[in-house]
Amino acid sequence: MTEGMERLGEPIGFTGEGDGGRRARRAVRERAAKVLADETLLDDVELMTAEGVANAILHGSGLISVTIATDGRRLRVEVSDDGPAQADPNGPPRLDHGRGLTVIDALADEWGLDQTPHRTRLWFVIDGRHPAATV
């Protein structure tokens, strides 16, 4: 977490199976609403969370965890998983074709992707004092 930020609730953990991603997006929006009053910013946070979760399900492995934190004006969301999925050596090469990081880059005030063989963490920050981006 970013220095000076406090977590909003416990991390949300789930696997790529079932409706965990949908539940995580809803929980992030509900918690973000405690910090952000602007509905457009809340829409942006929910969309970026959806893209981050989709990337974790598609490209990651193991348990997915979503953590939300704030310092009262900024909101930080982290989506992490247990690392890059192992490519199927017998399958066709995977073509990364999504728009997730492009969306996050356009909407977030700050963002980053930290990846090791055993952990992938995507994070983004929204400053509640700024108006929502128009994309």
PDB file of N, CA and C in Angstrom, residues 44-108:
ATOM      1  N   ASP A  44     -15.419   4.817 -13.155  1.00  0.00           N
ATOM      2  CA  ASP A  44     -14.041   4.591 -13.600  1.00  0.00           C
ATOM      3  C   ASP A  44     -13.339   3.558 -12.715  1.00  0.00           C
ATOM      4  N   VAL A  45     -13.498   3.681 -11.404  1.00  0.00           N
ATOM      5  CA  VAL A  45     -12.872   2.741 -10.474  1.00  0.00           C
ATOM      6  C   VAL A  45     -13.407   1.333 -10.718  1.00  0.00           C
ATOM      7  N   GLU A  46     -14.702   1.222 -10.905  1.00  0.00           N
ATOM      8  CA  GLU A  46     -15.294  -0.093 -11.150  1.00  0.00           C
ATOM      9  C   GLU A  46     -14.781  -0.685 -12.469  1.00  0.00           C
ATOM     10  N   LEU A  47     -14.687   0.132 -13.505  1.00  0.00           N
ATOM     11  CA  LEU A  47     -14.193  -0.337 -14.795  1.00  0.00           C
ATOM     12  C   LEU A  47     -12.729  -0.775 -14.693  1.00  0.00           C
ATOM     13  N   MET A  48     -11.894   0.032 -14.043  1.00  0.00           N
ATOM     14  CA  MET A  48     -10.487  -0.331 -13.903  1.00  0.00           C
ATOM     15  C   MET A  48     -10.326  -1.607 -13.077  1.00  0.00           C
ATOM     16  N   THR A  49     -11.145  -1.743 -12.041  1.00  0.00           N
ATOM     17  CA  THR A  49     -11.114  -2.972 -11.243  1.00  0.00           C
ATOM     18  C   THR A  49     -11.505  -4.161 -12.103  1.00  0.00           C
ATOM     19  N   ALA A  50     -12.555  -4.008 -12.909  1.00  0.00           N
ATOM     20  CA  ALA A  50     -12.987  -5.090 -13.797  1.00  0.00           C
ATOM     21  C   ALA A  50     -11.875  -5.502 -14.745  1.00  0.00           C
ATOM     22  N   GLU A  51     -11.170  -4.524 -15.303  1.00  0.00           N
ATOM     23  CA  GLU A  51     -10.077  -4.829 -16.231  1.00  0.00           C
ATOM     24  C   GLU A  51      -8.929  -5.526 -15.506  1.00  0.00           C
ATOM     25  N   GLY A  52      -8.591  -5.049 -14.316  1.00  0.00           N
ATOM     26  CA  GLY A  52      -7.521  -5.677 -13.541  1.00  0.00           C
ATOM     27  C   GLY A  52      -7.859  -7.102 -13.136  1.00  0.00           C
ATOM     28  N   VAL A  53      -9.098  -7.317 -12.710  1.00  0.00           N
ATOM     29  CA  VAL A  53      -9.542  -8.655 -12.322  1.00  0.00           C
ATOM     30  C   VAL A  53      -9.555  -9.575 -13.547  1.00  0.00           C
ATOM     31  N   ALA A  54     -10.036  -9.075 -14.675  1.00  0.00           N
ATOM     32  CA  ALA A  54     -10.059  -9.889 -15.898  1.00  0.00           C
ATOM     33  C   ALA A  54      -8.642 -10.307 -16.284  1.00  0.00           C
ATOM     34  N   ASN A  55      -7.680  -9.396 -16.180  1.00  0.00           N
ATOM     35  CA  ASN A  55      -6.289  -9.736 -16.481  1.00  0.00           C
ATOM     36  C   ASN A  55      -5.764 -10.803 -15.524  1.00  0.00           C
ATOM     37  N   ALA A  56      -6.096 -10.680 -14.245  1.00  0.00           N
ATOM     38  CA  ALA A  56      -5.637 -11.665 -13.255  1.00  0.00           C
ATOM     39  C   ALA A  56      -6.239 -13.036 -13.544  1.00  0.00           C
ATOM     40  N   ILE A  57      -7.503 -13.074 -13.920  1.00  0.00           N
ATOM     41  CA  ILE A  57      -8.150 -14.347 -14.234  1.00  0.00           C
ATOM     42  C   ILE A  57      -7.550 -14.948 -15.500  1.00  0.00           C
ATOM     43  N   LEU A  58      -7.361 -14.132 -16.514  1.00  0.00           N
ATOM     44  CA  LEU A  58      -6.890 -14.613 -17.806  1.00  0.00           C
ATOM     45  C   LEU A  58      -5.400 -14.959 -17.816  1.00  0.00           C
ATOM     46  N   HIS A  59      -4.584 -14.104 -17.211  1.00  0.00           N
ATOM     47  CA  HIS A  59      -3.134 -14.248 -17.330  1.00  0.00           C
ATOM     48  C   HIS A  59      -2.450 -14.709 -16.052  1.00  0.00           C
ATOM     49  N   GLY A  60      -3.154 -14.704 -14.922  1.00  0.00           N
ATOM     50  CA  GLY A  60      -2.538 -15.038 -13.648  1.00  0.00           C
ATOM     51  C   GLY A  60      -2.803 -16.465 -13.220  1.00  0.00           C
ATOM     52  N   SER A  61      -2.457 -16.737 -11.982  1.00  0.00           N
ATOM     53  CA  SER A  61      -2.677 -18.059 -11.419  1.00  0.00           C
ATOM     54  C   SER A  61      -2.982 -17.925  -9.938  1.00  0.00           C
ATOM     55  N   GLY A  62      -3.580 -18.968  -9.397  1.00  0.00           N
ATOM     56  CA  GLY A  62      -3.828 -19.037  -7.961  1.00  0.00           C
ATOM     57  C   GLY A  62      -4.901 -18.085  -7.482  1.00  0.00           C
ATOM     58  N   LEU A  63      -4.808 -17.766  -6.211  1.00  0.00           N
ATOM     59  CA  LEU A  63      -5.771 -16.894  -5.558  1.00  0.00           C
ATOM     60  C   LEU A  63      -5.597 -15.460  -6.042  1.00  0.00           C
ATOM     61  N   ILE A  64      -6.701 -14.804  -6.315  1.00  0.00           N
ATOM     62  CA  ILE A  64      -6.702 -13.390  -6.695  1.00  0.00           C
ATOM     63  C   ILE A  64      -7.137 -12.602  -5.471  1.00  0.00           C
ATOM     64  N   SER A  65      -6.463 -11.506  -5.219  1.00  0.00           N
ATOM     65  CA  SER A  65      -6.773 -10.673  -4.066  1.00  0.00           C
ATOM     66  C   SER A  65      -6.931  -9.228  -4.519  1.00  0.00           C
ATOM     67  N   VAL A  66      -7.976  -8.568  -4.028  1.00  0.00           N
ATOM     68  CA  VAL A  66      -8.217  -7.152  -4.330  1.00  0.00           C
ATOM     69  C   VAL A  66      -8.212  -6.399  -3.006  1.00  0.00           C
ATOM     70  N   THR A  67      -7.384  -5.360  -2.946  1.00  0.00           N
ATOM     71  CA  THR A  67      -7.243  -4.559  -1.736  1.00  0.00           C
ATOM     72  C   THR A  67      -7.524  -3.106  -2.080  1.00  0.00           C
ATOM     73  N   ILE A  68      -8.262  -2.423  -1.208  1.00  0.00           N
ATOM     74  CA  ILE A  68      -8.619  -1.018  -1.408  1.00  0.00           C
ATOM     75  C   ILE A  68      -8.092  -0.231  -0.213  1.00  0.00           C
ATOM     76  N   ALA A  69      -7.488   0.923  -0.492  1.00  0.00           N
ATOM     77  CA  ALA A  69      -6.968   1.769   0.580  1.00  0.00           C
ATOM     78  C   ALA A  69      -7.208   3.234   0.225  1.00  0.00           C
ATOM     79  N   THR A  70      -7.154   4.085   1.250  1.00  0.00           N
ATOM     80  CA  THR A  70      -7.359   5.517   1.040  1.00  0.00           C
ATOM     81  C   THR A  70      -6.596   6.319   2.071  1.00  0.00           C
ATOM     82  N   ASP A  71      -6.316   7.571   1.709  1.00  0.00           N
ATOM     83  CA  ASP A  71      -5.783   8.535   2.659  1.00  0.00           C
ATOM     84  C   ASP A  71      -6.818   9.632   2.906  1.00  0.00           C
ATOM     85  N   GLY A  72      -8.044   9.398   2.466  1.00  0.00           N
ATOM     86  CA  GLY A  72      -9.121  10.365   2.641  1.00  0.00           C
ATOM     87  C   GLY A  72      -9.434  11.166   1.391  1.00  0.00           C
ATOM     88  N   ARG A  73      -8.481  11.251   0.480  1.00  0.00           N
ATOM     89  CA  ARG A  73      -8.728  11.961  -0.775  1.00  0.00           C
ATOM     90  C   ARG A  73      -8.365  11.109  -1.984  1.00  0.00           C
ATOM     91  N   ARG A  74      -7.348  10.265  -1.828  1.00  0.00           N
ATOM     92  CA  ARG A  74      -6.949   9.362  -2.914  1.00  0.00           C
ATOM     93  C   ARG A  74      -7.422   7.944  -2.583  1.00  0.00           C
ATOM     94  N   LEU A  75      -7.692   7.192  -3.640  1.00  0.00           N
ATOM     95  CA  LEU A  75      -8.116   5.811  -3.488  1.00  0.00           C
ATOM     96  C   LEU A  75      -7.134   4.945  -4.276  1.00  0.00           C
ATOM     97  N   ARG A  76      -6.667   3.879  -3.660  1.00  0.00           N
ATOM     98  CA  ARG A  76      -5.749   2.944  -4.328  1.00  0.00           C
ATOM     99  C   ARG A  76      -6.378   1.560  -4.326  1.00  0.00           C
ATOM    100  N   VAL A  77      -6.387   0.933  -5.485  1.00  0.00           N
ATOM    101  CA  VAL A  77      -6.885  -0.428  -5.640  1.00  0.00           C
ATOM    102  C   VAL A  77      -5.737  -1.282  -6.147  1.00  0.00           C
ATOM    103  N   GLU A  78      -5.541  -2.429  -5.517  1.00  0.00           N
ATOM    104  CA  GLU A  78      -4.523  -3.383  -5.936  1.00  0.00           C
ATOM    105  C   GLU A  78      -5.203  -4.697  -6.272  1.00  0.00           C
ATOM    106  N   VAL A  79      -4.841  -5.267  -7.406  1.00  0.00           N
ATOM    107  CA  VAL A  79      -5.305  -6.594  -7.808  1.00  0.00           C
ATOM    108  C   VAL A  79      -4.062  -7.448  -7.935  1.00  0.00           C
ATOM    109  N   SER A  80      -3.983  -8.526  -7.175  1.00  0.00           N
ATOM    110  CA  SER A  80      -2.796  -9.364  -7.233  1.00  0.00           C
ATOM    111  C   SER A  80      -3.185 -10.833  -7.376  1.00  0.00           C
ATOM    112  N   ASP A  81      -2.237 -11.599  -7.904  1.00  0.00           N
ATOM    113  CA  ASP A  81      -2.423 -13.045  -8.033  1.00  0.00           C
ATOM    114  C   ASP A  81      -1.068 -13.712  -7.819  1.00  0.00           C
ATOM    115  N   ASP A  82      -1.051 -15.033  -7.916  1.00  0.00           N
ATOM    116  CA  ASP A  82       0.150 -15.799  -7.594  1.00  0.00           C
ATOM    117  C   ASP A  82       1.152 -15.903  -8.737  1.00  0.00           C
ATOM    118  N   GLY A  83       1.063 -15.040  -9.712  1.00  0.00           N
ATOM    119  CA  GLY A  83       2.075 -14.993 -10.752  1.00  0.00           C
ATOM    120  C   GLY A  83       1.542 -15.351 -12.115  1.00  0.00           C
ATOM    121  N   PRO A  84       2.393 -15.217 -13.113  1.00  0.00           N
ATOM    122  CA  PRO A  84       1.958 -15.497 -14.481  1.00  0.00           C
ATOM    123  C   PRO A  84       1.513 -16.936 -14.626  1.00  0.00           C
ATOM    124  N   ALA A  85       0.436 -17.137 -15.370  1.00  0.00           N
ATOM    125  CA  ALA A  85      -0.031 -18.488 -15.660  1.00  0.00           C
ATOM    126  C   ALA A  85       1.014 -19.197 -16.505  1.00  0.00           C
ATOM    127  N   GLN A  86       1.153 -20.465 -16.273  1.00  0.00           N
ATOM    128  CA  GLN A  86       2.093 -21.250 -17.063  1.00  0.00           C
ATOM    129  C   GLN A  86       1.484 -21.500 -18.435  1.00  0.00           C
ATOM    130  N   ALA A  87       2.225 -21.206 -19.471  1.00  0.00           N
ATOM    131  CA  ALA A  87       1.739 -21.439 -20.827  1.00  0.00           C
ATOM    132  C   ALA A  87       1.628 -22.939 -21.074  1.00  0.00           C
ATOM    133  N   ASP A  88       0.605 -23.336 -21.801  1.00  0.00           N
ATOM    134  CA  ASP A  88       0.420 -24.725 -22.188  1.00  0.00           C
ATOM    135  C   ASP A  88       1.410 -25.029 -23.306  1.00  0.00           C
ATOM    136  N   PRO A  89       2.406 -25.894 -23.049  1.00  0.00           N
ATOM    137  CA  PRO A  89       3.414 -26.142 -24.080  1.00  0.00           C
ATOM    138  C   PRO A  89       2.833 -26.818 -25.326  1.00  0.00           C
ATOM    139  N   ASN A  90       1.677 -27.457 -25.188  1.00  0.00           N
ATOM    140  CA  ASN A  90       1.057 -28.139 -26.327  1.00  0.00           C
ATOM    141  C   ASN A  90       0.009 -27.277 -27.024  1.00  0.00           C
ATOM    142  N   GLY A  91      -0.310 -26.145 -26.439  1.00  0.00           N
ATOM    143  CA  GLY A  91      -1.347 -25.287 -27.008  1.00  0.00           C
ATOM    144  C   GLY A  91      -0.765 -24.216 -27.907  1.00  0.00           C
ATOM    145  N   PRO A  92      -1.646 -23.497 -28.576  1.00  0.00           N
ATOM    146  CA  PRO A  92      -1.177 -22.409 -29.437  1.00  0.00           C
ATOM    147  C   PRO A  92      -0.628 -21.266 -28.588  1.00  0.00           C
ATOM    148  N   PRO A  93       0.256 -20.470 -29.141  1.00  0.00           N
ATOM    149  CA  PRO A  93       0.771 -19.324 -28.374  1.00  0.00           C
ATOM    150  C   PRO A  93      -0.369 -18.361 -28.051  1.00  0.00           C
ATOM    151  N   ARG A  94      -0.312 -17.798 -26.855  1.00  0.00           N
ATOM    152  CA  ARG A  94      -1.351 -16.860 -26.422  1.00  0.00           C
ATOM    153  C   ARG A  94      -1.085 -15.493 -27.034  1.00  0.00           C
ATOM    154  N   LEU A  95      -2.111 -14.901 -27.563  1.00  0.00           N
ATOM    155  CA  LEU A  95      -2.004 -13.548 -28.100  1.00  0.00           C
ATOM    156  C   LEU A  95      -2.642 -12.594 -27.100  1.00  0.00           C
ATOM    157  N   ASP A  96      -1.837 -11.697 -26.530  1.00  0.00           N
ATOM    158  CA  ASP A  96      -2.374 -10.703 -25.604  1.00  0.00           C
ATOM    159  C   ASP A  96      -2.998  -9.597 -26.440  1.00  0.00           C
ATOM    160  N   HIS A  97      -4.299  -9.466 -26.318  1.00  0.00           N
ATOM    161  CA  HIS A  97      -5.018  -8.560 -27.205  1.00  0.00           C
ATOM    162  C   HIS A  97      -5.992  -7.654 -26.466  1.00  0.00           C
ATOM    163  N   GLY A  98      -5.952  -7.660 -25.156  1.00  0.00           N
ATOM    164  CA  GLY A  98      -6.930  -6.902 -24.396  1.00  0.00           C
ATOM    165  C   GLY A  98      -6.650  -5.420 -24.374  1.00  0.00           C
ATOM    166  N   ARG A  99      -7.570  -4.710 -23.756  1.00  0.00           N
ATOM    167  CA  ARG A  99      -7.477  -3.254 -23.657  1.00  0.00           C
ATOM    168  C   ARG A  99      -7.338  -2.794 -22.223  1.00  0.00           C
ATOM    169  N   GLY A 100      -7.237  -3.739 -21.303  1.00  0.00           N
ATOM    170  CA  GLY A 100      -7.262  -3.423 -19.878  1.00  0.00           C
ATOM    171  C   GLY A 100      -6.252  -2.393 -19.431  1.00  0.00           C
ATOM    172  N   LEU A 101      -4.991  -2.576 -19.771  1.00  0.00           N
ATOM    173  CA  LEU A 101      -3.971  -1.631 -19.321  1.00  0.00           C
ATOM    174  C   LEU A 101      -4.115  -0.286 -20.019  1.00  0.00           C
ATOM    175  N   THR A 102      -4.612  -0.289 -21.241  1.00  0.00           N
ATOM    176  CA  THR A 102      -4.854   0.968 -21.953  1.00  0.00           C
ATOM    177  C   THR A 102      -5.950   1.766 -21.248  1.00  0.00           C
ATOM    178  N   VAL A 103      -7.000   1.077 -20.816  1.00  0.00           N
ATOM    179  CA  VAL A 103      -8.093   1.731 -20.080  1.00  0.00           C
ATOM    180  C   VAL A 103      -7.572   2.299 -18.766  1.00  0.00           C
ATOM    181  N   ILE A 104      -6.812   1.490 -18.038  1.00  0.00           N
ATOM    182  CA  ILE A 104      -6.287   1.945 -16.749  1.00  0.00           C
ATOM    183  C   ILE A 104      -5.344   3.130 -16.943  1.00  0.00           C
ATOM    184  N   ASP A 105      -4.506   3.069 -17.964  1.00  0.00           N
ATOM    185  CA  ASP A 105      -3.589   4.174 -18.241  1.00  0.00           C
ATOM    186  C   ASP A 105      -4.349   5.466 -18.530  1.00  0.00           C
ATOM    187  N   ALA A 106      -5.474   5.352 -19.225  1.00  0.00           N
ATOM    188  CA  ALA A 106      -6.260   6.543 -19.579  1.00  0.00           C
ATOM    189  C   ALA A 106      -7.024   7.121 -18.390  1.00  0.00           C
ATOM    190  N   LEU A 107      -7.439   6.282 -17.450  1.00  0.00           N
ATOM    191  CA  LEU A 107      -8.334   6.736 -16.384  1.00  0.00           C
ATOM    192  C   LEU A 107      -7.652   7.010 -15.043  1.00  0.00           C
ATOM    193  N   ALA A 108      -6.573   6.302 -14.744  1.00  0.00           N
ATOM    194  CA  ALA A 108      -5.935   6.420 -13.427  1.00  0.00           C
ATOM    195  C   ALA A 108      -5.027   7.637 -13.355  1.00  0.00           C
TER     196      ALA A 108
END
